Short mmCIF file of C-alpha atoms and ligand atoms in Angstrom, two decimals:
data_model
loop_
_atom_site.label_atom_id
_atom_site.label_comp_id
_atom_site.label_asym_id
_atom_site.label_seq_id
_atom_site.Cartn_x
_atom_site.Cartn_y
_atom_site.Cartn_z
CA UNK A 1 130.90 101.68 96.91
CA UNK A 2 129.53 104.72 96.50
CA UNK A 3 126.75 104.97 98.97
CA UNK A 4 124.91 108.21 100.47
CA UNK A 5 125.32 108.95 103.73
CA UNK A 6 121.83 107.81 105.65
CA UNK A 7 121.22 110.55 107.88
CA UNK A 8 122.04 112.89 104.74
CA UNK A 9 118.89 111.20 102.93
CA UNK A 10 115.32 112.85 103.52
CA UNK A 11 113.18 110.31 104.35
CA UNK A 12 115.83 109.30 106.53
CA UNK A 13 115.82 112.94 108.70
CA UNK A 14 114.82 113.01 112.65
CA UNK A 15 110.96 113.45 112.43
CA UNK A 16 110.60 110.70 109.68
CA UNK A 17 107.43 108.64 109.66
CA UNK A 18 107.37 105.55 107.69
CA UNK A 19 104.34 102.65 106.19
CA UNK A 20 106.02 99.66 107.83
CA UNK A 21 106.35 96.57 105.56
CA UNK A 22 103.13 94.72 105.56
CA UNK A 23 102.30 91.52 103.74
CA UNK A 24 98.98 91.62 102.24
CA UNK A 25 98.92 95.12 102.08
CA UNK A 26 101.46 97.92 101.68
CA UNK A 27 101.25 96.50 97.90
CA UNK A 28 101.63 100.33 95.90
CA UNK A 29 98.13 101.32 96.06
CA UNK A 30 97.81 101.21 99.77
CA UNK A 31 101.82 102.63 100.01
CA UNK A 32 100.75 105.50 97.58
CA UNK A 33 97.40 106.53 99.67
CA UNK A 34 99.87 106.72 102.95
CA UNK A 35 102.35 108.74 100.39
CA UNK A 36 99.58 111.23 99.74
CA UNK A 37 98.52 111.95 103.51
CA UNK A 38 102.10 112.28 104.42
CA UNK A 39 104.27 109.18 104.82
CA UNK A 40 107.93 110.03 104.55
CA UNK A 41 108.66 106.32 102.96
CA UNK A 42 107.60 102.95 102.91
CA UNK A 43 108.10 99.54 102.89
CA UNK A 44 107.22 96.98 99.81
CA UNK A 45 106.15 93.74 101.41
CA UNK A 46 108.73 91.21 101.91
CA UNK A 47 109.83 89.66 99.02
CA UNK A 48 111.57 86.20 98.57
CA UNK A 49 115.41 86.18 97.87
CA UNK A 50 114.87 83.08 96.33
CA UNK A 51 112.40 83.53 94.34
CA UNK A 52 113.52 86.79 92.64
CA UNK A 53 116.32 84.78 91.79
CA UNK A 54 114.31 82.03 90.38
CA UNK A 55 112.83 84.83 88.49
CA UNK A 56 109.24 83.81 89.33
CA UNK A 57 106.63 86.70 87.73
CA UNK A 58 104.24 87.22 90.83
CA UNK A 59 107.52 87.78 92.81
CA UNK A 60 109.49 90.29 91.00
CA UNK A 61 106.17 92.47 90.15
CA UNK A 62 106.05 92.79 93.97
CA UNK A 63 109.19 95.24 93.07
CA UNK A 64 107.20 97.50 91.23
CA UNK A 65 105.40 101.11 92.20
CA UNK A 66 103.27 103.37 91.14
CA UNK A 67 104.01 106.69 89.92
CA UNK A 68 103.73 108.99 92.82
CA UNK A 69 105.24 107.37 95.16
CA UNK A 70 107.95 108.25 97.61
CA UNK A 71 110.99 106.45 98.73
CA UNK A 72 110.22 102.59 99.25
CA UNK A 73 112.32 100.12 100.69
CA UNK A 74 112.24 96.73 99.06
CA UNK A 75 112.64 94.06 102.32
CA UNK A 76 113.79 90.95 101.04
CA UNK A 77 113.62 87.68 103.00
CA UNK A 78 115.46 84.54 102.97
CA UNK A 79 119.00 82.91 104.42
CA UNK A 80 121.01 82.57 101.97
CA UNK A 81 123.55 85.18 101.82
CA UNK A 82 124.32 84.96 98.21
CA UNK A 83 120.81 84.74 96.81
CA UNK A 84 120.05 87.59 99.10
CA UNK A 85 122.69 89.27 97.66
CA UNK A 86 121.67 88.28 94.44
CA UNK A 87 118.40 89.30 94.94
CA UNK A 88 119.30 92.92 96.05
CA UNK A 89 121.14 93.23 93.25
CA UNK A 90 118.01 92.46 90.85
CA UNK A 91 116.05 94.85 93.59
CA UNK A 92 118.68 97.96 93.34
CA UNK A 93 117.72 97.98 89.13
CA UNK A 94 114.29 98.76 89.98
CA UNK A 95 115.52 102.18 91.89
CA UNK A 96 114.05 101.81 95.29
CA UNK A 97 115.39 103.77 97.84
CA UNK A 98 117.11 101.45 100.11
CA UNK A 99 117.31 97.58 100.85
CA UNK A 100 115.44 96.06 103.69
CA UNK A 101 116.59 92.85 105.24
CA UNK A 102 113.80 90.61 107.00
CA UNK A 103 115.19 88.91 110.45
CA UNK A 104 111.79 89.51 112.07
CA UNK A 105 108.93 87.54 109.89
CA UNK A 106 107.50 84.79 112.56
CA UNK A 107 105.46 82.97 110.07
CA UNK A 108 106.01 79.12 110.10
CA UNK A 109 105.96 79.08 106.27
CA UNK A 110 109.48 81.53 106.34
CA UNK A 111 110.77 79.87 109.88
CA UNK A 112 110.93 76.29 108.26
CA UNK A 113 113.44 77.87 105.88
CA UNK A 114 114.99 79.35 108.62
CA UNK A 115 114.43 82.69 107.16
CA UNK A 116 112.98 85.78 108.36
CA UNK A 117 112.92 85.73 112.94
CA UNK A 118 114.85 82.36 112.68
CA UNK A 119 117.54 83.88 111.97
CA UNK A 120 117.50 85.89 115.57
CA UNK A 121 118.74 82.78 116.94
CA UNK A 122 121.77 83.02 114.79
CA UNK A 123 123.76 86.11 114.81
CA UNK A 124 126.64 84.64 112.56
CA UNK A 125 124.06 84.04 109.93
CA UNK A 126 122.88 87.68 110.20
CA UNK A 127 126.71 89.22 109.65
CA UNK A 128 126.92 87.24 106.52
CA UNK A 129 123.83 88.20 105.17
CA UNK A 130 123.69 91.67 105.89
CA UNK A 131 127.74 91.99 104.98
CA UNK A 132 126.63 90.19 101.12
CA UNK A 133 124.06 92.60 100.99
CA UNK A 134 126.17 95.68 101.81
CA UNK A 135 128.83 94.87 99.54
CA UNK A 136 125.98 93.52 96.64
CA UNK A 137 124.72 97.56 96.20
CA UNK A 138 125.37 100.69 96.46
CA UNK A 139 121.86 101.61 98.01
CA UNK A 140 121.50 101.95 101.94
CA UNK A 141 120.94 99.11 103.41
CA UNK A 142 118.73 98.73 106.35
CA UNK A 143 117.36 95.26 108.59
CA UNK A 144 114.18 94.64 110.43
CA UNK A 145 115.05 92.74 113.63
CA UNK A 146 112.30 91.11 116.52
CA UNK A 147 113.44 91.33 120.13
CA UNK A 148 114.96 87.94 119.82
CA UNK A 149 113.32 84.35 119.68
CA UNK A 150 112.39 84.06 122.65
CA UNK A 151 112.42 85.97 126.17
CA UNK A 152 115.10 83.38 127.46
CA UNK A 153 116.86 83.67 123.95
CA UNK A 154 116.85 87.58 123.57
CA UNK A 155 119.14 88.73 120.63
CA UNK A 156 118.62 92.72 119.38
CA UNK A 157 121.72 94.22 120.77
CA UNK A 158 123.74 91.22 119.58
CA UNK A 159 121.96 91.71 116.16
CA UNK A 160 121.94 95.28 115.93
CA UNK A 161 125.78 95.38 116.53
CA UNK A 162 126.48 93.03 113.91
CA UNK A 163 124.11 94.98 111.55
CA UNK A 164 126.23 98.03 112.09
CA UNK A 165 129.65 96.57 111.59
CA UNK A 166 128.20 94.77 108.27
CA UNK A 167 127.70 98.44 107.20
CA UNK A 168 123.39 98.48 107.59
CA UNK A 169 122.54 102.34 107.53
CA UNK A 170 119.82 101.68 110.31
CA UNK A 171 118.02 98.73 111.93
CA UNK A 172 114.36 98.29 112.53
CA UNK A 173 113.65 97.19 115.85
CA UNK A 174 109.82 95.74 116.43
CA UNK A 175 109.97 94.56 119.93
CA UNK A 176 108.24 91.29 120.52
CA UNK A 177 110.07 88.14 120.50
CA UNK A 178 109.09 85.35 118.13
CA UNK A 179 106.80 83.47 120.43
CA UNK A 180 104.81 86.68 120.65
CA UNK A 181 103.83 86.93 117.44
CA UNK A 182 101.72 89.95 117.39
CA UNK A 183 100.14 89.26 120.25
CA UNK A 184 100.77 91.71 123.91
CA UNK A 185 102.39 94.95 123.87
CA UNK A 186 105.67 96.25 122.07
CA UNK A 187 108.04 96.39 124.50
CA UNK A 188 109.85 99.99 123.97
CA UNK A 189 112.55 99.37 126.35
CA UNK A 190 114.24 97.74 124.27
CA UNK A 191 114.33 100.23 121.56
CA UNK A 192 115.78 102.47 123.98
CA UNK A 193 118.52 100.05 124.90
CA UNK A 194 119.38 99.30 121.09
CA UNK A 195 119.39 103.27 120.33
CA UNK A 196 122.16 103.44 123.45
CA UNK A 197 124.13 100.83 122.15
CA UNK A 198 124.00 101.35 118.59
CA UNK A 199 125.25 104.61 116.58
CA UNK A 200 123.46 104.00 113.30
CA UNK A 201 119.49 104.84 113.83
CA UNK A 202 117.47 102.80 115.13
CA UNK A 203 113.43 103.03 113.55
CA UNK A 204 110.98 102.19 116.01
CA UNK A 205 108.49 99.62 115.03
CA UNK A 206 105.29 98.83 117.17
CA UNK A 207 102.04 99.82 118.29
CA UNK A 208 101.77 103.24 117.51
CA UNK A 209 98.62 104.10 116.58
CA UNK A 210 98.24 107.93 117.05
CA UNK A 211 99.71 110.88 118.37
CA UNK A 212 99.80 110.19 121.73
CA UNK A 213 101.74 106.64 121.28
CA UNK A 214 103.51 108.61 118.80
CA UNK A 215 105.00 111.11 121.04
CA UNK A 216 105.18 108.35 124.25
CA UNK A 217 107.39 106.34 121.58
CA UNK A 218 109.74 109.14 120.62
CA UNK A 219 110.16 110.36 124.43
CA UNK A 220 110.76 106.57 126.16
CA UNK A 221 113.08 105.32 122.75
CA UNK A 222 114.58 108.51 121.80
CA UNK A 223 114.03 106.81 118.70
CA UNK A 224 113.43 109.75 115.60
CA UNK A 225 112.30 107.56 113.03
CA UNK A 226 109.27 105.75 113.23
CA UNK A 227 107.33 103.16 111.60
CA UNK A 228 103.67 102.33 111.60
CA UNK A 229 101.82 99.58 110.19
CA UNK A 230 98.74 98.56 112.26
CA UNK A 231 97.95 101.79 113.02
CA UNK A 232 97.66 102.85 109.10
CA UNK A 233 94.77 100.57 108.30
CA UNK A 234 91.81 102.14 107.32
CA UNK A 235 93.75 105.40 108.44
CA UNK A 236 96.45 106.39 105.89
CA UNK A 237 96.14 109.34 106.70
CA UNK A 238 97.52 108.56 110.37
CA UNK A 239 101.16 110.10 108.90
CA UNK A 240 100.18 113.88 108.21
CA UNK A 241 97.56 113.65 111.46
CA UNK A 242 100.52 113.19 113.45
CA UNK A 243 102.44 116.00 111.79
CA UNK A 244 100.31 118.27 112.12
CA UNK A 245 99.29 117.38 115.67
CA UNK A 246 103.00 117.79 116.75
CA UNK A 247 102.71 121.63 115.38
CA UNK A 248 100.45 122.67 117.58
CA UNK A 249 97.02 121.31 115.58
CA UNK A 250 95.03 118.70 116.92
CA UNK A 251 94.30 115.88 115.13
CA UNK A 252 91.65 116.27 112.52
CA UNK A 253 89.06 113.88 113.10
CA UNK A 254 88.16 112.85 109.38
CA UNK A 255 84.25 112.72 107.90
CA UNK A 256 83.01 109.74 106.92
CA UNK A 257 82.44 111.38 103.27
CA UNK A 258 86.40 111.24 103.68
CA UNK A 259 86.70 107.97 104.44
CA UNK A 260 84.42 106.96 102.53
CA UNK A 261 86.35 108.69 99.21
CA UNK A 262 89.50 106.92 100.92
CA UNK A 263 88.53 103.45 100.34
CA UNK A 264 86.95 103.67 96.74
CA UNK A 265 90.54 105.44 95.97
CA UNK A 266 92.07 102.53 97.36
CA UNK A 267 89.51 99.97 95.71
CA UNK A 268 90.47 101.36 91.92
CA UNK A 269 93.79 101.78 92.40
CA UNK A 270 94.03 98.24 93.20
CA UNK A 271 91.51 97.47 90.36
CA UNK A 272 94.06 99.12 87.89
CA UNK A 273 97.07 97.76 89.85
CA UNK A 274 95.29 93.92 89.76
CA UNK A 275 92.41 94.00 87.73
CA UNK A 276 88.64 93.70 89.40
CA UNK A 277 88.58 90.28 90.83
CA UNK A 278 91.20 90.40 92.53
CA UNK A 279 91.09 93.90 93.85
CA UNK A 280 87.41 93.14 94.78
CA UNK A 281 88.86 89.98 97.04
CA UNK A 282 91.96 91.68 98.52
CA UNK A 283 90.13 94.65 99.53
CA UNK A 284 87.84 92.61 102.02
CA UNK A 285 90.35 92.57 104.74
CA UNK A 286 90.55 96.89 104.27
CA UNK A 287 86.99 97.18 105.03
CA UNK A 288 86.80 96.18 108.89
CA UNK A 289 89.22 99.04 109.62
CA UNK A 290 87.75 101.91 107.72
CA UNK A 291 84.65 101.01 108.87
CA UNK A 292 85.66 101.09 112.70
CA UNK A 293 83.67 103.04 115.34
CA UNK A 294 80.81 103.86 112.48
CA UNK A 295 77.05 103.22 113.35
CA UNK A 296 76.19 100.21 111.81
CA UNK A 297 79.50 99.12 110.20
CA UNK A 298 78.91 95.16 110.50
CA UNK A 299 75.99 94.97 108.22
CA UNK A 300 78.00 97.76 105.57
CA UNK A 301 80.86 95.35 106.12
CA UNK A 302 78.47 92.24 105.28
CA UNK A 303 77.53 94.07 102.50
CA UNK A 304 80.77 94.87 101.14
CA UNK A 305 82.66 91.41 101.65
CA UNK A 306 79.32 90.08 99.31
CA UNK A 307 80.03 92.36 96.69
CA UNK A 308 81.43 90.79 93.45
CA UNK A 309 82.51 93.93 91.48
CA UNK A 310 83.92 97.31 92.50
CA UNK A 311 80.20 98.51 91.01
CA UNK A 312 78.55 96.86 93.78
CA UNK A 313 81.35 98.77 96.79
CA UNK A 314 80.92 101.75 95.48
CA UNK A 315 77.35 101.67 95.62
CA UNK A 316 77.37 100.18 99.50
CA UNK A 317 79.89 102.77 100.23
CA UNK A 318 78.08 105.69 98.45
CA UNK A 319 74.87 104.48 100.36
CA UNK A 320 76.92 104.52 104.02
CA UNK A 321 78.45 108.19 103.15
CA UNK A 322 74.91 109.24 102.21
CA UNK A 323 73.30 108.09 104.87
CA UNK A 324 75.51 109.68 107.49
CA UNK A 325 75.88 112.49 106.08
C1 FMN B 401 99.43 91.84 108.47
C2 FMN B 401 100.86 92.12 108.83
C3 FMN B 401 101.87 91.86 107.90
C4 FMN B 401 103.20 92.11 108.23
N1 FMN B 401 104.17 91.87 107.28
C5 FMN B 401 105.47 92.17 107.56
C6 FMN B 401 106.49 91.97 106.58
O1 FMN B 401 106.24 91.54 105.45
N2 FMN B 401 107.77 92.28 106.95
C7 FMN B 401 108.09 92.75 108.19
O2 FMN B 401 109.26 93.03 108.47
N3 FMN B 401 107.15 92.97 109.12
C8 FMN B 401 105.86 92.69 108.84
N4 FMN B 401 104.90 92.94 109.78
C9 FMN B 401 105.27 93.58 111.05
C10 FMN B 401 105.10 95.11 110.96
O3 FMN B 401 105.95 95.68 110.00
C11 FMN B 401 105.33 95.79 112.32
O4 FMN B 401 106.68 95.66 112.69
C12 FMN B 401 104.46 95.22 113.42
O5 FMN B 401 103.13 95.00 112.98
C13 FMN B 401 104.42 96.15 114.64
O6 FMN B 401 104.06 97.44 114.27
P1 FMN B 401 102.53 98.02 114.34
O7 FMN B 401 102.07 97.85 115.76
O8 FMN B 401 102.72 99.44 113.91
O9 FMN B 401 101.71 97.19 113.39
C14 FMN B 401 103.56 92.64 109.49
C15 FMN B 401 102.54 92.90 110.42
C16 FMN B 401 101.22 92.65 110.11
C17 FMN B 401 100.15 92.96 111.12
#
């Protein structure tokens, strides 16, 4: 199959600085914001295999994006390897720019179908999947693995060894096992372990947050692609700050009239992307991050979550810019 060669693709360059996938929010308005303060690609939020097969509506429009934006991966979860391979297939005809596989979702709801970090505790399963998926399209194919299930059940090196000989261009590694949820620090040692063993890249996945974690992540992994996904809410523009910190700038430190501009951009684009009610709901959970570190923020957050159309946000947040002027 004719596939390009990873390192040969530019998002895919040392230096590369990625939205990580993100349930509930790197949805294309939020991907696109990150896109236009300097992400080098993105993630779509994981998508089931199953029910892109099934052909279920809310499902497949998770596949689309908005004009604009850069190279997306489309992660697809499930553990089946034919309907993921299936449902890569249906993926590639949308044009994304490569295939993510999901062996790192610890959510109950994808465990009990022994999808997403489930399948850490089965490296067999893994081979197959990624191996269907490689052979499904002729996109690069990357995975997202956890550290394993547990501490006493750790798995990356196993599953980032049988990612490369299925043919994945590059695995994810966010290190936390399953057990950890979210919860405690990333545990970078093990990236650096996984880059030594492995020689696909590896992406580095967890808890960078700004230039300095940034820079202590790239000198402990020797990791030179990175992903961010915490660390871009209510900061898109965390992607070109880093940039342009590395040559030689500081980080700017961005006006509240900016931020302010940031989250109305956000609010109609998802307006447009999911009409007002919707967008007015979903944006709720942006507003807590934005609003971090400014005078004042719970009662402006109060505010916001009462609002009932994007009239009533953009009048709170024109009142918050003004006032702080
Ligand atoms: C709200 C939320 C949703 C997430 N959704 C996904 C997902 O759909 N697929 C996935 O592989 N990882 C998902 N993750 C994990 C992130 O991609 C990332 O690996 C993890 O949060 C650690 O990186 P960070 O510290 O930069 O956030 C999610 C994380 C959070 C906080």
């Amino acid at each position: 199959m004719n596939r390009p060669p990873f390192r040969d693709i530019p998002w895919a360059r040392p230096g590369a600085i990625g939205l990580a996938p993100l349930a509930g929010y790197s949805d294309p308005p939020m991907r696109l914001l990150c896109f236009e303060y300097g992400a080098d690609f993105a993630v779509t939020e994981m998508v089931s295999a199953e029910g892109l097969v099934r052909g279920g509506e809310a499902t497949r429009r998770l596949l689309d994006r908005l004009p604009g934006e850069g190279p997306v991966g489309v992660q697809l979860f499930g553990a089946d390897p034919g309907a993921l391979a299936e449902a890569a297939r249906i993926a590639a005809e949308t044009g994304p720019g490569f295939i993510d596989l999901n062996f790192g979702c610890p959510v109950r709801k994808v465990i009990r179908q022994g999808a997403g970090a489930a399948l850490m505790r089965d490296v067999g399963l893994i081979s197959r999947i990624a191996g269907a998926v490689v052979a499904a399209v002729p996109l690069p194919v990357t995975a997202k693995i956890r550290s394993g299930w547990s501490e006493a059940e750790e798995a990356f090196i196993e599953a980032g060894r049988a990612l490369e000989e299925a043919g994945c261009s590059a695995v994810t590694l966010h290190p936390r096992y399953r057990t950890q949820q979210f919860g405690g620090t990333a545990d970078w040692s093990h990236l650096a372990r996984l880059r030594a063993a492995l020689s696909i890249p590896v992406i580095a996945s967890g808890d960078v947050t700004d230039l300095g974690s940034y820079r202590r992540i790239i000198g402990i992994t020797g990791c030179e692609i990175v992903m961010i996904g915490r660390g871009a809410f209510g900061r898109p523009w965390i992607f070109g700050d880093i940039r342009e910190g590395l040559a030689g700038g500081v980080e700017p430190l961005r006006p509240l009239r900016e931020r302010a501009a940031a989250i109305v951009r956000l609010a109609r684009m998802e307006r447009a992307w999911k009409g007002e009610r919707q967008a007015v709901v979903e944006m709720r959970k942006h507003y807590r991050w934005f609003l971090r570190g400014i005078p004042g923020a719970r009662d402006y957050r109060a505010r916001l979550a009462g609002a009932e159309t994007l009239g009533e946000v953009e009048a709170v947040i024109g009142e918050l810019a003004a006032e702080t002027e």
